[in-house]
Short mmCIF file of C-alpha atoms and ligand atoms in Angstrom, two decimals:
data_model
loop_
_atom_site.label_atom_id
_atom_site.label_comp_id
_atom_site.label_asym_id
_atom_site.label_seq_id
_atom_site.Cartn_x
_atom_site.Cartn_y
_atom_site.Cartn_z
CA MET Q 1 -72.10 23.96 46.14
CA PHE Q 2 -75.06 25.78 44.49
CA PHE Q 3 -74.41 25.78 40.83
CA PRO Q 4 -74.09 28.25 39.24
CA ARG Q 5 -73.09 30.33 42.30
CA TYR Q 6 -69.52 29.19 41.80
CA ARG Q 7 -68.46 29.58 38.19
CA PRO Q 8 -64.86 28.48 37.49
CA ARG Q 9 -64.93 30.31 34.18
CA ARG Q 10 -64.89 33.69 35.98
CA LEU Q 11 -61.19 33.27 36.62
CA ARG Q 12 -60.48 32.27 33.03
CA ALA Q 13 -62.08 35.25 31.33
CA SER Q 14 -58.97 37.15 30.26
CA ALA Q 15 -55.25 36.65 29.84
CA GLU Q 16 -54.68 38.99 32.80
CA ILE Q 17 -56.86 37.11 35.24
CA ARG Q 18 -55.47 33.77 34.08
CA ARG Q 19 -52.00 35.14 34.73
CA MET Q 20 -53.04 36.13 38.28
CA VAL Q 21 -54.34 32.72 39.32
CA ARG Q 22 -51.75 30.62 37.48
CA GLU Q 23 -50.28 28.00 39.82
CA THR Q 24 -47.18 26.91 37.92
CA ARG Q 25 -44.64 28.96 36.04
CA LEU Q 26 -41.83 27.81 33.82
CA SER Q 27 -38.60 29.69 34.13
CA VAL Q 28 -35.29 29.57 32.35
CA ASP Q 29 -33.87 28.94 35.85
CA ASP Q 30 -35.41 25.45 35.68
CA PHE Q 31 -33.42 24.24 32.70
CA ILE Q 32 -30.32 22.11 32.29
CA TYR Q 33 -29.20 21.71 28.68
CA PRO Q 34 -27.52 18.45 27.58
CA LEU Q 35 -24.48 18.72 25.30
CA PHE Q 36 -22.43 16.07 23.51
CA VAL Q 37 -18.69 16.56 23.11
CA CYS Q 38 -16.63 14.60 20.60
CA PRO Q 39 -13.01 14.51 19.38
CA GLY Q 40 -11.69 16.69 16.58
CA GLU Q 41 -11.83 20.35 15.63
CA GLY Q 42 -14.58 22.32 13.98
CA VAL Q 43 -16.96 19.38 14.35
CA ARG Q 44 -20.64 20.27 14.52
CA ARG Q 45 -22.49 17.13 13.48
CA GLU Q 46 -26.26 17.24 13.80
CA ILE Q 47 -27.89 14.21 15.44
CA GLY Q 48 -30.41 12.83 12.94
CA SER Q 49 -33.16 11.99 15.38
CA MET Q 50 -32.58 15.11 17.51
CA PRO Q 51 -32.84 18.15 15.22
CA GLY Q 52 -30.98 21.17 16.56
CA ASN Q 53 -28.70 19.03 18.74
CA PHE Q 54 -25.12 18.27 17.75
CA GLN Q 55 -22.02 16.30 18.49
CA LEU Q 56 -19.56 19.13 19.11
CA SER Q 57 -15.78 19.19 19.25
CA VAL Q 58 -14.36 21.14 22.20
CA ASP Q 59 -13.89 24.37 20.20
CA GLU Q 60 -17.49 24.26 18.97
CA LEU Q 61 -18.76 23.23 22.41
CA VAL Q 62 -17.30 26.37 23.90
CA LYS Q 63 -19.22 28.50 21.39
CA GLU Q 64 -22.43 26.61 22.05
CA ALA Q 65 -21.99 26.98 25.82
CA ALA Q 66 -21.56 30.73 25.43
CA GLU Q 67 -24.87 30.89 23.59
CA VAL Q 68 -26.56 28.75 26.24
CA LYS Q 69 -25.27 31.09 28.93
CA SER Q 70 -26.37 34.18 27.04
CA LEU Q 71 -29.91 32.78 26.96
CA GLY Q 72 -29.88 32.72 30.76
CA ILE Q 73 -29.80 28.94 31.10
CA PRO Q 74 -27.87 28.25 34.32
CA ALA Q 75 -26.39 24.83 33.58
CA ILE Q 76 -25.39 22.24 31.02
CA ILE Q 77 -24.88 18.50 31.42
CA LEU Q 78 -22.01 17.05 29.43
CA PHE Q 79 -21.83 13.68 27.67
CA GLY Q 80 -18.63 12.47 26.02
CA ILE Q 81 -17.98 10.51 22.86
CA PRO Q 82 -14.43 9.21 23.29
CA GLU Q 83 -11.80 8.51 20.63
CA HIS Q 84 -11.55 4.86 21.62
CA LYS Q 85 -13.78 2.52 23.55
CA ASP Q 86 -12.50 -0.48 25.51
CA GLU Q 87 -13.72 -3.19 27.88
CA MET Q 88 -13.15 -1.12 31.02
CA GLY Q 89 -14.19 2.27 29.63
CA THR Q 90 -10.82 3.83 30.45
CA GLY Q 91 -11.70 6.99 28.48
CA ALA Q 92 -14.25 7.79 31.18
CA TYR Q 93 -11.66 8.43 33.88
CA ALA Q 94 -8.60 9.50 31.85
CA ASP Q 95 -7.29 12.90 32.89
CA ASP Q 96 -7.04 13.87 29.22
CA GLY Q 97 -10.39 12.25 28.35
CA ILE Q 98 -12.82 14.06 26.11
CA VAL Q 99 -15.09 15.30 28.90
CA GLN Q 100 -12.16 16.31 31.09
CA ARG Q 101 -10.72 18.40 28.25
CA ALA Q 102 -14.12 19.90 27.57
CA ILE Q 103 -14.61 20.91 31.21
CA ARG Q 104 -11.23 22.65 31.33
CA ALA Q 105 -12.00 24.57 28.14
CA LEU Q 106 -15.44 25.57 29.43
CA LYS Q 107 -14.04 26.73 32.75
CA GLU Q 108 -11.46 28.90 30.96
CA THR Q 109 -14.01 30.51 28.67
CA THR Q 110 -17.55 30.36 30.01
CA GLY Q 111 -17.41 31.43 33.64
CA GLY Q 112 -20.59 31.20 35.63
CA LEU Q 113 -22.20 28.47 33.55
CA GLN Q 114 -22.63 25.43 35.81
CA VAL Q 115 -20.95 22.43 34.23
CA ILE Q 116 -22.58 19.17 35.31
CA THR Q 117 -21.12 15.90 34.06
CA ASP Q 118 -22.88 12.64 33.38
CA VAL Q 119 -20.95 9.93 35.22
CA CYS Q 120 -21.35 6.58 33.46
CA LEU Q 121 -19.35 4.04 31.50
CA CYS Q 122 -21.64 3.16 28.59
CA GLU Q 123 -20.27 5.83 26.25
CA TYR Q 124 -16.74 4.57 26.89
CA THR Q 125 -17.08 0.79 26.95
CA SER Q 126 -16.75 -1.36 23.81
CA HIS Q 127 -19.75 -3.43 24.96
CA GLY Q 128 -21.86 -0.32 25.60
CA HIS Q 129 -22.95 -1.31 29.10
CA CYS Q 130 -22.88 1.00 32.10
CA GLY Q 131 -20.69 -1.34 34.14
CA VAL Q 132 -17.89 -3.90 34.06
CA VAL Q 133 -18.90 -7.01 32.09
CA GLU Q 134 -17.89 -10.59 32.90
CA ASP Q 135 -19.36 -13.63 31.15
CA GLY Q 136 -22.21 -11.52 29.83
CA ARG Q 137 -23.12 -10.21 33.30
CA ILE Q 138 -22.88 -6.60 34.41
CA LEU Q 139 -20.94 -6.60 37.68
CA ASN Q 140 -21.94 -4.14 40.37
CA ASP Q 141 -19.13 -3.72 42.86
CA PRO Q 142 -16.17 -3.69 40.45
CA THR Q 143 -17.96 -0.89 38.57
CA LEU Q 144 -18.17 1.37 41.63
CA ASP Q 145 -14.46 2.01 41.77
CA LEU Q 146 -14.39 3.11 38.12
CA LEU Q 147 -17.36 5.43 38.59
CA ALA Q 148 -15.72 7.00 41.62
CA ARG Q 149 -12.53 7.55 39.60
CA GLU Q 150 -14.57 9.11 36.80
CA ALA Q 151 -16.38 11.48 39.16
CA VAL Q 152 -13.12 12.58 40.82
CA SER Q 153 -11.43 13.15 37.46
CA HIS Q 154 -14.38 15.32 36.38
CA ALA Q 155 -14.18 17.31 39.61
CA ARG Q 156 -10.44 17.69 39.22
CA ALA Q 157 -10.95 19.07 35.71
CA GLY Q 158 -13.34 21.64 37.20
CA ALA Q 159 -16.84 20.14 37.03
CA ASP Q 160 -19.33 21.99 39.23
CA MET Q 161 -21.54 18.94 39.82
CA VAL Q 162 -21.49 15.24 38.95
CA ALA Q 163 -24.48 13.16 37.91
CA PRO Q 164 -24.15 9.36 38.10
CA SER Q 165 -26.51 7.70 35.61
CA ASP Q 166 -25.36 4.07 35.76
CA MET Q 167 -27.88 2.65 38.29
CA MET Q 168 -25.32 0.43 40.06
CA ASP Q 169 -26.18 -0.15 43.72
CA GLY Q 170 -24.16 1.93 46.17
CA ARG Q 171 -22.52 4.25 43.68
CA VAL Q 172 -23.61 7.52 45.27
CA GLU Q 173 -21.89 6.63 48.54
CA MET Q 174 -18.73 5.50 46.73
CA ILE Q 175 -18.64 8.70 44.69
CA ARG Q 176 -19.34 10.90 47.75
CA ASP Q 177 -16.51 9.26 49.69
CA ALA Q 178 -14.09 9.50 46.79
CA LEU Q 179 -14.91 13.16 46.16
CA ASP Q 180 -14.54 14.04 49.83
CA GLU Q 181 -11.25 12.20 50.10
CA ALA Q 182 -9.89 14.04 47.06
CA GLY Q 183 -10.86 17.41 48.56
CA PHE Q 184 -14.08 17.93 46.59
CA ASP Q 185 -16.45 17.92 49.53
CA ARG Q 186 -18.24 20.95 48.05
CA THR Q 187 -19.06 19.27 44.73
CA PRO Q 188 -22.75 18.29 44.70
CA ILE Q 189 -24.08 15.00 43.37
CA MET Q 190 -27.23 14.96 41.25
CA ALA Q 191 -28.17 11.27 41.28
CA TYR Q 192 -30.16 9.66 38.51
CA ALA Q 193 -31.98 8.04 41.43
CA VAL Q 194 -34.99 6.70 39.56
CA LYS Q 195 -33.94 5.75 36.06
CA TYR Q 196 -36.16 3.39 34.13
CA ALA Q 197 -35.11 0.89 31.45
CA SER Q 198 -36.87 2.96 28.83
CA ALA Q 199 -37.34 2.76 25.08
CA TYR Q 200 -37.36 6.57 25.09
CA TYR Q 201 -33.53 6.66 25.18
CA GLY Q 202 -33.22 5.59 21.53
CA PRO Q 203 -32.14 8.90 19.96
CA PHE Q 204 -29.66 9.54 22.79
CA ARG Q 205 -27.89 6.27 22.04
CA GLU Q 206 -27.42 7.50 18.48
CA ALA Q 207 -26.14 10.85 19.80
CA ALA Q 208 -23.75 9.31 22.32
CA GLU Q 209 -22.95 6.24 20.19
CA SER Q 210 -23.68 4.12 23.24
CA PRO Q 211 -26.20 1.34 22.50
CA PRO Q 212 -25.48 -1.89 24.40
CA GLN Q 213 -23.76 -4.34 22.03
CA PHE Q 214 -25.58 -7.29 23.60
CA GLY Q 215 -28.66 -7.65 25.74
CA ASP Q 216 -30.29 -4.64 27.37
CA ARG Q 217 -30.08 -2.52 30.53
CA LYS Q 218 -32.95 -4.20 32.38
CA SER Q 219 -30.69 -5.81 34.98
CA TYR Q 220 -29.69 -2.40 36.31
CA GLN Q 221 -32.22 0.21 35.20
CA MET Q 222 -35.68 0.10 36.77
CA ASP Q 223 -38.73 -1.78 35.53
CA PRO Q 224 -41.21 0.75 34.06
CA ALA Q 225 -43.98 -1.07 35.94
CA ASN Q 226 -42.64 -0.10 39.39
CA ALA Q 227 -43.57 2.95 41.44
CA ARG Q 228 -43.04 1.85 45.06
CA GLU Q 229 -39.52 0.79 44.14
CA ALA Q 230 -38.87 4.39 43.07
CA ILE Q 231 -39.25 5.47 46.68
CA ARG Q 232 -36.72 2.87 47.83
CA GLU Q 233 -34.24 3.93 45.13
CA ALA Q 234 -34.57 7.62 45.99
CA GLU Q 235 -34.32 6.89 49.71
CA LEU Q 236 -31.06 4.99 49.19
CA ASP Q 237 -29.48 7.74 47.10
CA ILE Q 238 -30.44 10.35 49.69
CA GLN Q 239 -28.99 8.24 52.51
CA GLU Q 240 -25.84 7.82 50.46
CA GLY Q 241 -25.46 11.59 50.09
CA ALA Q 242 -27.24 12.69 46.93
CA ASP Q 243 -27.90 16.45 46.87
CA ILE Q 244 -30.43 16.38 44.04
CA ILE Q 245 -32.48 13.37 42.96
CA MET Q 246 -33.67 12.76 39.42
CA VAL Q 247 -36.47 10.89 37.71
CA LYS Q 248 -35.89 9.74 34.14
CA PRO Q 249 -37.69 9.78 31.70
CA ALA Q 250 -40.09 12.58 32.61
CA LEU Q 251 -43.31 12.68 30.61
CA PRO Q 252 -44.34 9.01 30.89
CA TYR Q 253 -43.39 9.11 34.60
CA LEU Q 254 -45.19 12.20 35.89
CA ASP Q 255 -46.76 10.03 38.59
CA ILE Q 256 -43.28 9.12 39.83
CA ILE Q 257 -42.21 12.78 39.87
CA ARG Q 258 -45.27 13.60 41.96
CA LEU Q 259 -44.65 10.64 44.27
CA LEU Q 260 -41.07 11.69 45.00
CA ARG Q 261 -42.10 15.33 45.40
CA GLU Q 262 -44.49 14.25 48.14
CA GLU Q 263 -42.05 11.85 49.84
CA PHE Q 264 -38.84 13.90 49.84
CA ASP Q 265 -37.73 17.47 50.37
CA HIS Q 266 -34.62 17.29 48.25
CA PRO Q 267 -34.47 19.28 45.03
CA LEU Q 268 -36.02 17.11 42.34
CA ALA Q 269 -34.90 16.99 38.72
CA ALA Q 270 -36.63 15.31 35.79
CA TYR Q 271 -34.99 14.29 32.52
CA ASN Q 272 -37.16 15.10 29.50
CA VAL Q 273 -35.27 12.51 27.44
CA SER Q 274 -34.27 12.22 23.81
CA GLY Q 275 -37.27 10.15 22.72
CA GLU Q 276 -39.70 12.62 24.28
CA PHE Q 277 -37.95 15.39 22.36
CA ALA Q 278 -37.81 13.43 19.09
CA MET Q 279 -41.52 12.55 19.12
CA ILE Q 280 -42.57 16.20 19.43
CA LYS Q 281 -40.11 17.27 16.75
CA ALA Q 282 -41.26 14.54 14.38
CA ALA Q 283 -44.95 15.29 14.86
CA ASP Q 284 -44.27 19.00 14.39
CA ARG Q 285 -42.40 18.33 11.13
CA LEU Q 286 -45.30 16.27 9.85
CA GLY Q 287 -47.59 19.16 10.69
CA TRP Q 288 -49.55 16.93 13.06
CA VAL Q 289 -49.10 19.05 16.19
CA ASP Q 290 -47.94 22.57 16.98
CA GLY Q 291 -44.48 21.62 18.26
CA THR Q 292 -43.85 24.86 20.12
CA ALA Q 293 -47.12 24.71 22.02
CA VAL Q 294 -46.68 21.01 22.80
CA MET Q 295 -43.13 21.67 24.02
CA LEU Q 296 -44.25 24.39 26.44
CA GLU Q 297 -47.20 22.34 27.68
CA THR Q 298 -44.93 19.33 28.24
CA LEU Q 299 -42.32 21.28 30.19
CA LEU Q 300 -45.04 22.93 32.25
CA ALA Q 301 -46.57 19.53 33.03
CA ILE Q 302 -43.23 18.21 34.25
CA LYS Q 303 -42.89 21.20 36.54
CA ARG Q 304 -46.51 20.97 37.73
CA ALA Q 305 -45.94 17.31 38.62
CA GLY Q 306 -43.27 18.49 41.05
CA ALA Q 307 -39.92 18.85 39.29
CA ASP Q 308 -37.72 21.76 40.33
CA LEU Q 309 -35.28 21.22 37.49
CA ILE Q 310 -35.75 19.90 33.97
CA LEU Q 311 -32.97 18.43 31.87
CA THR Q 312 -34.20 19.10 28.35
CA TYR Q 313 -33.06 19.36 24.74
CA PHE Q 314 -35.72 22.07 24.44
CA ALA Q 315 -33.90 24.37 26.88
CA LYS Q 316 -32.62 26.83 24.28
CA GLU Q 317 -35.89 26.98 22.35
CA ALA Q 318 -37.96 27.38 25.50
CA ALA Q 319 -35.59 29.98 26.95
CA LYS Q 320 -36.07 32.13 23.85
CA LEU Q 321 -39.84 32.11 24.40
CA LEU Q 322 -39.92 32.71 28.15
C1 PBG B 401 -26.14 6.95 30.15
C2 PBG B 401 -27.31 7.82 29.87
C3 PBG B 401 -28.38 7.58 29.00
C4 PBG B 401 -29.15 8.74 29.01
C5 PBG B 401 -28.54 9.63 29.89
N1 PBG B 401 -27.42 9.04 30.42
C6 PBG B 401 -28.70 6.46 28.12
C7 PBG B 401 -28.99 5.13 28.64
O1 PBG B 401 -29.08 4.88 29.84
O2 PBG B 401 -29.08 4.24 27.78
C8 PBG B 401 -30.40 8.98 28.21
C9 PBG B 401 -30.73 10.40 27.92
C10 PBG B 401 -31.73 10.61 26.86
O3 PBG B 401 -32.34 9.68 26.30
O4 PBG B 401 -31.95 11.78 26.54
N2 PBG B 401 -26.37 5.94 31.09
ZN1 ZN B 402 -24.67 4.40 31.10
#
């Protein structure tokens, strides 16, 4: 290379030329917007650490979903805050559970919007863990049956896709079998394949009222130090029948997104989690960063790393700008 024969700045000289050689583009098609549904009527309770995000009763959820759809966002992912929590998280798989009622209402009103459901127990259990607890341990196999029941009850209510987020071993296969047996062989599974035990979930646990009441999630969610293990986890979920695999969180794990992009051909999702959202919002409020610019750069980086889909609390804001 004979400097300055090649000058990289030539292709940066104007907005037009930058547009022509741009490698990555964000699109509203990439976004999945998380929503929290709670009991009651007319409830629209803002989540303190997640400005612009709310706990919504079913009637309010339907309005919010209509707005999401009108912005061109193709999908939402639903989280439920049940009336009662118990040891076995029965609200998770009750036919008249909060998420099941929400799905039915959405399907009656907001046609075309893809309704994905988070399949997990932590929002529904009194102990706040993602599985069945015995003597302070989180049991794997007894949890699988409950997750499968939850997924089938979501599908029966009309869910377009289910997304297991529990990190129990073998749950994708159990859920696939149960869905197929119940006649839902066309319902895709988006597996939280690579989900780390992350401190970035803090604001979500306020939103979903789901912090573990004892201990932590480190015996089932992945160690943030591990990358090679991410390949094994993704491989297992794919073998078990996952249609889409997910990495979570996103921004501190861009290397993992890239790794999975290179290893697998399946559609890859990344969850830009609550703590990632909250940090940008907080810094913007303090006037320390330009929140809008940082948001767009962050989402672009997640896509550039290799994500096809981004679950993000920024979806509405970003959609308005794109
Ligand atoms: C439930 C679940 C969590 C998130 C998504 N599904 C919380 C957790 O595992 O503690 C986190 C999402 C976010 O932080 O935005 N298992
Ligand atoms: Zn959980």
